[in-house]
Amino acid sequence: MSASTQVISNQGAGTEGSPASLQDLSPRQVEKLQQVLAEDPTYVGVKSEPRFFTSEEEEDEFGGKRMVLNMGPQHPATHGTLRVMLQLEGERILHADTEIGYLHTGFEKLAEYMTYHQWVTVTDRMNYMSAINNNVGYALAVEEMLQIQVPRRAQVLRVILCEVSRIADHILCSGLQGMDMGAFSLMLWSFERREKIYDIIEAVTGARLTTSYTRIGGLFRDVPADFADMMRSFLREFPTFVDEFEGMVMENRIFEDRLKGTGKISAADAVSWGLSGPILRASGVPYDVRKARPYLGYDRYDFTAPTQSEGDSWARLMQRIAEIRQSLRIIEQALEDLPDGPVCVENKKLVLPEKAEVFDNIESLIHHFKLIMFGHGIAPPRSAETYFATEAPNGELGFYIVADGDMIPYKIRVRPPSIYNYAIFPTLIRGALVSDAVAVLSSLNVIAGELDR
């Protein structure tokens, strides 16, 4: 008798309806079983069964069998380590299922071993397409827990850079959507424009992709002296490019036929599945965190949350283009609203001092030591907790943080938009063609770094 069978028999002995399989065990019985198996040198594990059984496929009236097809994780149309298992009848998708977590990053678990300051760098990697938005969202969550507010200049700079990052994310997503539909020029155009946006981001942060620019209580450093000129030049040129980009897809018969009517999501389904961001608004639901729960002074700016009514892949493309134009409006107003002043709070017990001050000033050196060395640093009160959400390019990005009075958080749980947006994907492509699956997936802009739990 195997160890698992022995434990099952022991746990259910003498009781009516004793457990017949692992699924019937109570949590306490499962825990006991795990302890026994861990001590059993002969136990080799249980191999999981595939979701679709090729040996049990039914034949149709012509003798054909249903095919099981893997789309990803090494497929150019998945744009990342996404795996979709399709059961096909000809070109028609009968069933679909997804796999996540191929990156094996463990972002949330890392938070239990890193200080509040250190974990800023991890937020970059969750969505490398718009790292600044993740930096800002996490910093705002910790700042709310500490009940501090950053200076007005830091708030406005965060708004500007978040909107610049949103534009870069949306324009590249739209370009890659064009590439998947065969419009290769759109991808080349979008990459070229994104690199110009990254020139601005690099001038400000010192990095192009994963910036780690925010600090709890402010920013890494102030913007360069020519920042306003760079942004105004960007605002002059980019709207023309958006018009040209939109003109390339409008009334393009092949492009429209591939996208219109595919992956349609009703407003009720979008809400039921917990969708957010451009995908939710493309289904006609005007929910935007910047409007519903304003942060960083977004209520000071005149902009709208555009919506579409169709809820299909084409509507999601049009939605992102419309949001790019709104982001340009916000940036223009924020530049006029940008005040002088510091970019970090004055409390040196929360914010790392400048390096030059650390080298020349003993007080700054002490503050730096206290913030960095283990056993010191930022330490919110025990049992303090908060949830803070921001409007990231893909939707609502929330951070739930629980403190235990130490410089290392007890738990951080992230609500990334991609994991919700990806969850509905099998439902959207069921009954569609294989080519439609590519069109739908490209419209969801799933980022693999946000899926790994």
Coordinates of C-alpha atoms in Angstrom, one line a residue:
M1 CA 0.0 0.0 0.0
S2 CA 1.4 3.4 -1.0
A3 CA 1.9 6.2 1.6
S4 CA -0.9 8.3 0.2
T5 CA -3.3 5.3 0.3
Q6 CA -2.3 4.5 3.8
V7 CA -2.9 8.0 5.0
I8 CA -6.3 8.2 3.3
S9 CA -7.3 4.9 4.8
N10 CA -6.2 6.0 8.3
Q11 CA -7.9 9.3 8.1
G12 CA -11.2 7.8 7.0
A13 CA -11.2 4.6 8.9
G14 CA -14.3 3.8 10.9
T15 CA -16.4 6.6 9.4
E16 CA -19.2 6.4 6.9
G17 CA -18.4 7.9 3.6
S18 CA -14.6 7.9 4.2
P19 CA -12.5 9.7 1.5
A20 CA -11.9 7.7 -1.6
S21 CA -9.5 10.1 -3.3
L22 CA -7.2 13.0 -2.6
Q23 CA -9.9 15.4 -3.7
D24 CA -12.2 14.2 -0.9
L25 CA -9.6 14.9 1.9
S26 CA -10.2 17.8 4.3
P27 CA -7.4 20.5 4.6
R28 CA -6.1 18.9 7.8
Q29 CA -5.9 15.5 6.1
V30 CA -4.1 17.0 3.1
E31 CA -1.6 18.6 5.5
K32 CA -1.0 15.2 7.2
L33 CA -0.6 13.5 3.8
Q34 CA 2.0 16.1 2.8
Q35 CA 4.0 15.4 5.9
V36 CA 4.0 11.7 5.3
L37 CA 4.9 12.0 1.7
A38 CA 7.8 14.3 2.5
E39 CA 9.3 11.6 4.7
D40 CA 8.6 8.7 2.2
P41 CA 11.8 8.1 0.1
T42 CA 9.9 5.9 -2.4
Y43 CA 7.3 8.6 -3.3
V44 CA 8.0 10.0 -6.8
G45 CA 5.1 12.4 -7.1
V46 CA 1.9 12.5 -9.1
K47 CA 2.0 13.5 -12.8
S48 CA -0.8 15.9 -13.7
E49 CA -3.1 14.7 -16.5
P50 CA -3.4 16.8 -19.7
R51 CA -6.5 18.9 -20.0
F52 CA -7.5 17.4 -23.3
F53 CA -7.2 13.7 -23.9
T54 CA -6.1 12.9 -27.4
S55 CA -6.6 9.2 -26.8
E56 CA -10.3 9.8 -26.2
E57 CA -11.0 12.1 -29.1
E58 CA -14.3 11.5 -30.8
E59 CA -14.4 10.9 -34.5
D60 CA -16.8 12.8 -36.7
E61 CA -19.0 11.3 -39.4
F62 CA -16.2 11.5 -41.9
G63 CA -13.7 9.7 -39.6
G64 CA -11.8 12.9 -38.7
K65 CA -10.5 13.5 -35.2
R66 CA -10.3 16.7 -33.1
M67 CA -6.8 18.1 -33.0
V68 CA -5.1 19.5 -29.9
L69 CA -2.9 22.5 -30.7
N70 CA -0.5 24.4 -28.5
M71 CA -0.3 28.1 -29.2
G72 CA 2.7 29.3 -27.3
P73 CA 4.6 29.6 -25.1
Q74 CA 7.1 30.0 -28.0
H75 CA 4.8 31.5 -30.6
P76 CA 5.4 35.0 -32.1
A77 CA 1.7 35.9 -31.7
T78 CA 1.7 35.4 -28.0
H79 CA 4.4 38.2 -27.5
G80 CA 5.6 36.5 -24.3
T81 CA 5.5 33.3 -22.3
L82 CA 1.8 32.6 -22.8
R83 CA 0.5 29.1 -23.5
V84 CA -2.9 28.5 -25.0
M85 CA -4.2 25.0 -25.5
L86 CA -6.7 24.7 -28.3
Q87 CA -9.0 21.8 -29.2
L88 CA -9.9 22.1 -32.8
E89 CA -12.4 20.7 -35.2
G90 CA -11.0 21.7 -38.5
E91 CA -10.2 25.4 -38.1
R92 CA -12.9 25.9 -35.5
I93 CA -11.9 26.2 -31.8
L94 CA -14.1 23.9 -29.7
H95 CA -12.3 24.4 -26.3
A96 CA -9.4 26.5 -25.0
D97 CA -7.4 26.7 -21.9
T98 CA -4.5 28.8 -20.7
E99 CA -1.3 28.4 -18.8
I100 CA 0.4 31.2 -16.8
G101 CA 3.5 31.6 -14.7
Y102 CA 6.2 30.5 -17.1
L103 CA 8.5 33.3 -15.9
H104 CA 8.6 31.9 -12.3
T105 CA 9.5 35.3 -10.9
G106 CA 7.6 35.2 -7.6
F107 CA 7.3 39.0 -7.4
E108 CA 4.9 39.0 -4.4
K109 CA 7.0 36.5 -2.5
L110 CA 10.1 38.6 -3.0
A111 CA 8.4 41.4 -1.1
E112 CA 8.6 39.3 2.1
Y113 CA 12.4 39.4 1.9
M114 CA 13.0 43.0 0.6
T115 CA 12.6 46.4 2.2
Y116 CA 10.0 48.8 1.1
H117 CA 12.6 50.8 -0.9
Q118 CA 14.2 47.7 -2.5
W119 CA 10.9 46.4 -3.9
V120 CA 10.5 49.5 -6.1
T121 CA 12.9 47.7 -8.6
V122 CA 10.6 44.7 -8.7
T123 CA 7.6 46.6 -9.7
D124 CA 9.4 47.6 -12.9
R125 CA 9.6 44.0 -14.0
M126 CA 5.9 43.3 -13.6
N127 CA 5.0 45.4 -16.6
Y128 CA 8.2 46.3 -18.4
M129 CA 6.1 48.1 -21.1
S130 CA 5.1 50.8 -18.7
A131 CA 7.4 50.5 -15.7
I132 CA 6.9 54.0 -14.4
N133 CA 3.2 53.4 -13.9
N134 CA 4.0 50.4 -11.7
N135 CA 6.7 52.4 -9.8
V136 CA 4.2 55.2 -9.1
G137 CA 1.3 52.9 -8.1
Y138 CA 3.5 51.1 -5.5
A139 CA 5.0 54.3 -4.1
L140 CA 1.5 55.8 -3.7
A141 CA 0.3 52.7 -1.8
V142 CA 3.2 52.9 0.7
E143 CA 2.8 56.7 1.0
E144 CA -0.8 56.2 1.9
M145 CA 0.1 53.7 4.6
L146 CA 2.7 56.1 6.0
Q147 CA 0.2 59.0 5.6
I148 CA 2.5 61.3 3.7
Q149 CA 2.0 63.4 0.6
V150 CA 4.8 64.2 -1.8
P151 CA 5.5 67.8 -2.9
R152 CA 3.3 69.2 -5.6
R153 CA 6.2 69.2 -8.2
A154 CA 6.7 65.5 -7.6
Q155 CA 3.0 64.9 -8.1
V156 CA 2.9 66.7 -11.4
L157 CA 6.1 65.0 -12.7
R158 CA 4.6 61.7 -11.8
V159 CA 1.5 62.5 -13.8
I160 CA 3.5 63.6 -16.8
L161 CA 5.7 60.5 -16.9
C162 CA 2.8 58.2 -16.3
E163 CA 1.0 59.6 -19.2
V164 CA 4.1 59.5 -21.4
S165 CA 4.5 55.8 -20.4
R166 CA 0.8 55.2 -21.1
I167 CA 1.3 56.6 -24.7
A168 CA 4.4 54.4 -25.2
D169 CA 2.5 51.3 -24.0
H170 CA -0.6 52.0 -26.1
I171 CA 1.2 52.9 -29.3
L172 CA 3.4 49.8 -29.2
C173 CA 0.4 47.5 -28.4
S174 CA -1.4 49.0 -31.4
G175 CA 1.6 48.6 -33.6
L176 CA 2.0 44.9 -32.6
Q177 CA -1.6 44.4 -33.2
G178 CA -1.1 45.6 -36.7
M179 CA 1.9 43.3 -37.2
D180 CA -0.2 40.3 -36.1
M181 CA -2.8 41.3 -38.7
G182 CA -0.2 41.5 -41.4
A183 CA 0.3 45.3 -41.3
F184 CA 4.0 45.2 -40.6
S185 CA 4.6 48.9 -41.2
L186 CA 2.5 49.8 -38.2
M187 CA 4.9 47.8 -36.0
L188 CA 7.9 49.6 -37.4
W189 CA 6.3 53.0 -37.0
S190 CA 5.3 52.3 -33.4
F191 CA 8.7 51.0 -32.4
E192 CA 10.4 54.1 -33.9
R193 CA 8.0 56.5 -32.0
R194 CA 8.4 54.5 -28.8
E195 CA 12.2 54.9 -29.0
K196 CA 11.8 58.6 -29.2
I197 CA 9.6 58.5 -26.1
Y198 CA 12.3 56.4 -24.4
D199 CA 14.8 59.2 -25.2
I200 CA 12.8 61.4 -22.9
I201 CA 12.4 58.8 -20.3
E202 CA 16.1 58.0 -20.4
A203 CA 17.0 61.7 -20.0
V204 CA 14.8 61.9 -16.9
T205 CA 15.4 58.5 -15.2
G206 CA 18.8 57.3 -16.6
A207 CA 17.2 54.2 -18.0
R208 CA 14.9 53.3 -20.9
L209 CA 12.9 50.2 -19.9
T210 CA 13.0 49.4 -16.2
T211 CA 13.4 52.8 -14.6
S212 CA 13.0 52.5 -10.8
Y213 CA 12.5 56.2 -10.9
T214 CA 10.1 56.8 -8.0
R215 CA 11.1 56.8 -4.4
I216 CA 8.8 56.4 -1.4
G217 CA 8.2 60.0 -0.6
G218 CA 9.2 61.4 -4.0
L219 CA 11.4 60.8 -7.0
F220 CA 14.9 59.6 -7.6
R221 CA 15.9 63.1 -8.9
D222 CA 14.5 66.2 -10.5
V223 CA 14.1 66.4 -14.3
P224 CA 16.8 67.9 -16.5
A225 CA 16.7 71.6 -17.3
D226 CA 15.5 71.1 -20.9
F227 CA 12.7 68.7 -19.8
A228 CA 9.9 71.2 -20.7
D229 CA 11.4 71.9 -24.1
M230 CA 11.6 68.1 -24.8
M231 CA 8.0 67.6 -23.8
R232 CA 6.7 70.5 -25.9
S233 CA 8.6 69.2 -28.9
F234 CA 7.0 65.8 -28.3
L235 CA 3.5 67.4 -28.0
R236 CA 4.0 69.2 -31.3
E237 CA 5.0 66.1 -33.3
F238 CA 3.2 63.2 -31.8
P239 CA -0.4 64.2 -32.6
T240 CA 0.4 64.2 -36.4
F241 CA 1.9 60.7 -36.0
V242 CA -1.3 59.5 -34.3
D243 CA -3.4 60.8 -37.1
E244 CA -1.2 59.0 -39.7
F245 CA -1.3 55.8 -37.7
E246 CA -5.1 55.9 -37.5
G247 CA -5.3 56.6 -41.2
M248 CA -3.3 53.5 -41.9
V249 CA -5.9 51.2 -40.3
M250 CA -9.2 53.0 -41.0
E251 CA -11.0 51.6 -44.1
N252 CA -8.3 49.0 -44.5
R253 CA -10.6 46.2 -45.5
I254 CA -8.3 43.3 -44.5
F255 CA -7.5 44.9 -41.2
E256 CA -11.0 45.7 -40.3
D257 CA -12.4 42.3 -41.4
R258 CA -9.9 40.6 -39.1
L259 CA -10.8 42.7 -36.1
K260 CA -14.4 43.7 -36.3
G261 CA -16.8 41.2 -34.6
T262 CA -14.0 39.1 -33.1
G263 CA -13.6 38.7 -29.3
K264 CA -16.7 40.7 -28.5
I265 CA -17.3 41.5 -24.8
S266 CA -20.5 42.9 -23.6
A267 CA -20.6 45.6 -20.9
A268 CA -22.2 43.1 -18.4
D269 CA -19.6 40.4 -19.1
A270 CA -16.7 42.9 -18.8
V271 CA -17.9 43.9 -15.4
S272 CA -18.6 40.3 -14.4
W273 CA -15.1 39.2 -15.3
G274 CA -13.5 42.1 -13.4
L275 CA -12.0 43.7 -16.5
S276 CA -10.6 47.2 -16.4
G277 CA -8.8 49.8 -18.5
P278 CA -9.1 50.1 -22.3
I279 CA -10.8 46.7 -22.5
L280 CA -13.6 47.6 -20.1
R281 CA -14.1 51.1 -21.7
A282 CA -14.1 49.5 -25.2
S283 CA -17.2 47.6 -24.0
G284 CA -19.0 50.9 -23.1
V285 CA -18.3 51.1 -19.4
P286 CA -16.9 54.6 -18.6
Y287 CA -14.8 53.5 -15.5
D288 CA -11.4 55.1 -15.1
V289 CA -9.6 55.1 -11.7
R290 CA -8.3 58.6 -12.5
K291 CA -11.9 59.8 -12.6
A292 CA -13.5 57.5 -10.0
R293 CA -10.8 57.9 -7.3
P294 CA -8.5 60.7 -8.4
Y295 CA -4.9 60.7 -7.2
L296 CA -1.9 62.9 -7.9
G297 CA -4.3 65.7 -8.6
Y298 CA -5.9 64.2 -11.7
D299 CA -9.1 66.0 -10.8
R300 CA -7.3 69.3 -11.7
Y301 CA -7.0 68.3 -15.4
D302 CA -9.6 68.5 -18.1
F303 CA -9.8 65.2 -19.9
T304 CA -12.4 62.6 -20.7
A305 CA -12.6 58.8 -20.3
P306 CA -13.5 57.8 -23.9
T307 CA -15.5 54.7 -24.5
Q308 CA -16.5 52.5 -27.5
S309 CA -19.8 50.6 -27.9
E310 CA -18.9 47.5 -29.9
G311 CA -16.6 45.7 -27.4
D312 CA -14.7 43.8 -30.1
S313 CA -11.0 43.7 -31.1
W314 CA -11.5 46.7 -33.4
A315 CA -13.1 48.7 -30.6
R316 CA -10.1 48.0 -28.3
L317 CA -7.7 49.4 -31.0
M318 CA -9.8 52.5 -31.4
Q319 CA -10.0 52.9 -27.6
R320 CA -6.3 52.9 -27.2
I321 CA -5.9 55.5 -30.0
A322 CA -8.5 57.7 -28.3
E323 CA -6.8 57.3 -24.9
I324 CA -3.4 58.4 -26.4
R325 CA -5.1 61.7 -27.4
Q326 CA -6.4 62.2 -23.9
S327 CA -3.0 61.5 -22.4
L328 CA -1.6 64.2 -24.7
R329 CA -4.2 66.7 -23.3
I330 CA -3.2 65.8 -19.7
I331 CA 0.5 66.2 -20.4
E332 CA -0.1 69.6 -22.0
Q333 CA -2.0 70.8 -19.0
A334 CA 0.4 69.3 -16.5
L335 CA 3.4 71.1 -18.1
E336 CA 1.6 74.4 -17.5
D337 CA 0.8 73.3 -13.9
L338 CA 4.4 72.3 -13.1
P339 CA 5.6 74.3 -10.1
D340 CA 9.1 74.8 -8.8
G341 CA 10.2 73.2 -5.6
P342 CA 11.5 69.9 -4.2
V343 CA 10.7 66.5 -5.6
C344 CA 10.9 64.6 -2.2
V345 CA 9.4 65.1 1.2
E346 CA 11.6 66.9 3.7
N347 CA 11.5 64.0 6.2
K348 CA 14.9 62.4 5.9
K349 CA 13.8 59.4 8.0
L350 CA 11.7 58.3 5.0
V351 CA 13.6 59.5 1.9
L352 CA 17.2 58.6 1.0
P353 CA 19.4 61.7 0.9
E354 CA 21.3 62.8 -2.2
K355 CA 24.6 61.0 -2.7
A356 CA 26.6 64.2 -2.6
E357 CA 25.2 65.0 0.8
V358 CA 26.0 61.5 2.0
F359 CA 29.6 62.0 1.1
D360 CA 29.9 65.4 2.7
N361 CA 27.4 65.6 5.6
I362 CA 27.5 63.3 8.6
E363 CA 23.8 63.8 9.3
S364 CA 22.9 62.6 5.8
L365 CA 25.3 59.7 6.2
I366 CA 23.4 58.6 9.3
H367 CA 20.0 58.9 7.6
H368 CA 21.3 56.9 4.7
F369 CA 22.6 54.2 7.1
K370 CA 19.4 54.1 9.1
L371 CA 17.3 53.7 5.9
I372 CA 19.5 51.0 4.4
M373 CA 20.7 48.8 7.2
F374 CA 18.5 45.9 8.3
G375 CA 16.7 46.5 11.5
H376 CA 16.1 50.1 10.6
G377 CA 14.5 51.8 7.6
I378 CA 10.8 52.5 6.9
A379 CA 8.7 50.6 9.4
P380 CA 4.9 51.2 9.3
P381 CA 3.1 50.2 12.5
R382 CA 2.3 46.6 13.0
S383 CA -1.0 45.4 11.4
A384 CA -1.2 48.6 9.2
E385 CA -2.7 47.7 5.8
T386 CA -3.8 49.5 2.7
Y387 CA -5.0 49.0 -0.8
F388 CA -4.3 51.6 -3.4
A389 CA -5.2 51.5 -7.1
T390 CA -4.1 53.5 -10.0
E391 CA -5.0 53.6 -13.7
A392 CA -2.2 51.7 -15.5
P393 CA -2.2 51.4 -19.3
N394 CA -3.8 48.0 -19.1
G395 CA -6.3 48.8 -16.4
E396 CA -6.6 49.0 -12.6
L397 CA -3.3 48.3 -10.9
G398 CA -3.7 47.8 -7.2
F399 CA -1.3 47.1 -4.4
Y400 CA -2.5 45.6 -1.1
I401 CA 0.2 45.9 1.6
V402 CA 0.2 44.5 5.1
A403 CA 2.9 45.7 7.6
D404 CA 4.2 44.0 10.7
G405 CA 6.2 46.9 12.2
D406 CA 9.4 45.9 10.4
M407 CA 11.3 47.4 7.5
I408 CA 10.2 44.4 5.4
P409 CA 6.4 44.1 4.6
Y410 CA 4.5 41.2 6.0
K411 CA 2.7 40.7 2.7
I412 CA 2.2 42.5 -0.6
R413 CA -0.6 41.3 -3.0
V414 CA -0.8 42.9 -6.4
R415 CA -4.0 43.2 -8.5
P416 CA -2.5 43.3 -12.0
P417 CA -4.9 44.0 -14.9
S418 CA -3.4 41.5 -17.3
I419 CA -4.4 38.4 -15.2
Y420 CA -8.1 39.5 -15.4
N421 CA -7.9 40.4 -19.0
Y422 CA -6.3 37.1 -19.9
A423 CA -8.8 35.1 -17.9
I424 CA -11.6 35.8 -20.4
F425 CA -9.5 34.9 -23.4
P426 CA -10.6 31.2 -23.7
T427 CA -14.3 32.3 -23.5
L428 CA -13.7 34.9 -26.3
I429 CA -12.2 32.4 -28.8
R430 CA -14.5 29.4 -28.2
G431 CA -16.3 28.8 -31.4
A432 CA -14.0 31.1 -33.4
L433 CA -11.3 30.3 -36.0
V434 CA -7.6 29.9 -35.1
S435 CA -6.8 33.1 -36.9
D436 CA -9.4 34.9 -34.8
A437 CA -7.5 33.8 -31.6
V438 CA -4.4 35.7 -32.8
A439 CA -6.6 38.8 -33.5
V440 CA -8.2 38.7 -30.1
L441 CA -5.0 38.1 -28.1
S442 CA -3.3 41.0 -29.8
S443 CA -6.1 43.3 -28.7
L444 CA -5.8 42.3 -25.0
N445 CA -2.2 43.4 -24.6
V446 CA -1.4 40.7 -22.0
I447 CA 1.9 41.2 -20.2
A448 CA 3.4 37.9 -19.0
G449 CA 5.1 39.6 -16.0
E450 CA 1.8 40.5 -14.6
L451 CA 0.4 36.9 -14.9
D452 CA 3.0 35.1 -12.7
R453 CA 1.6 34.7 -9.3

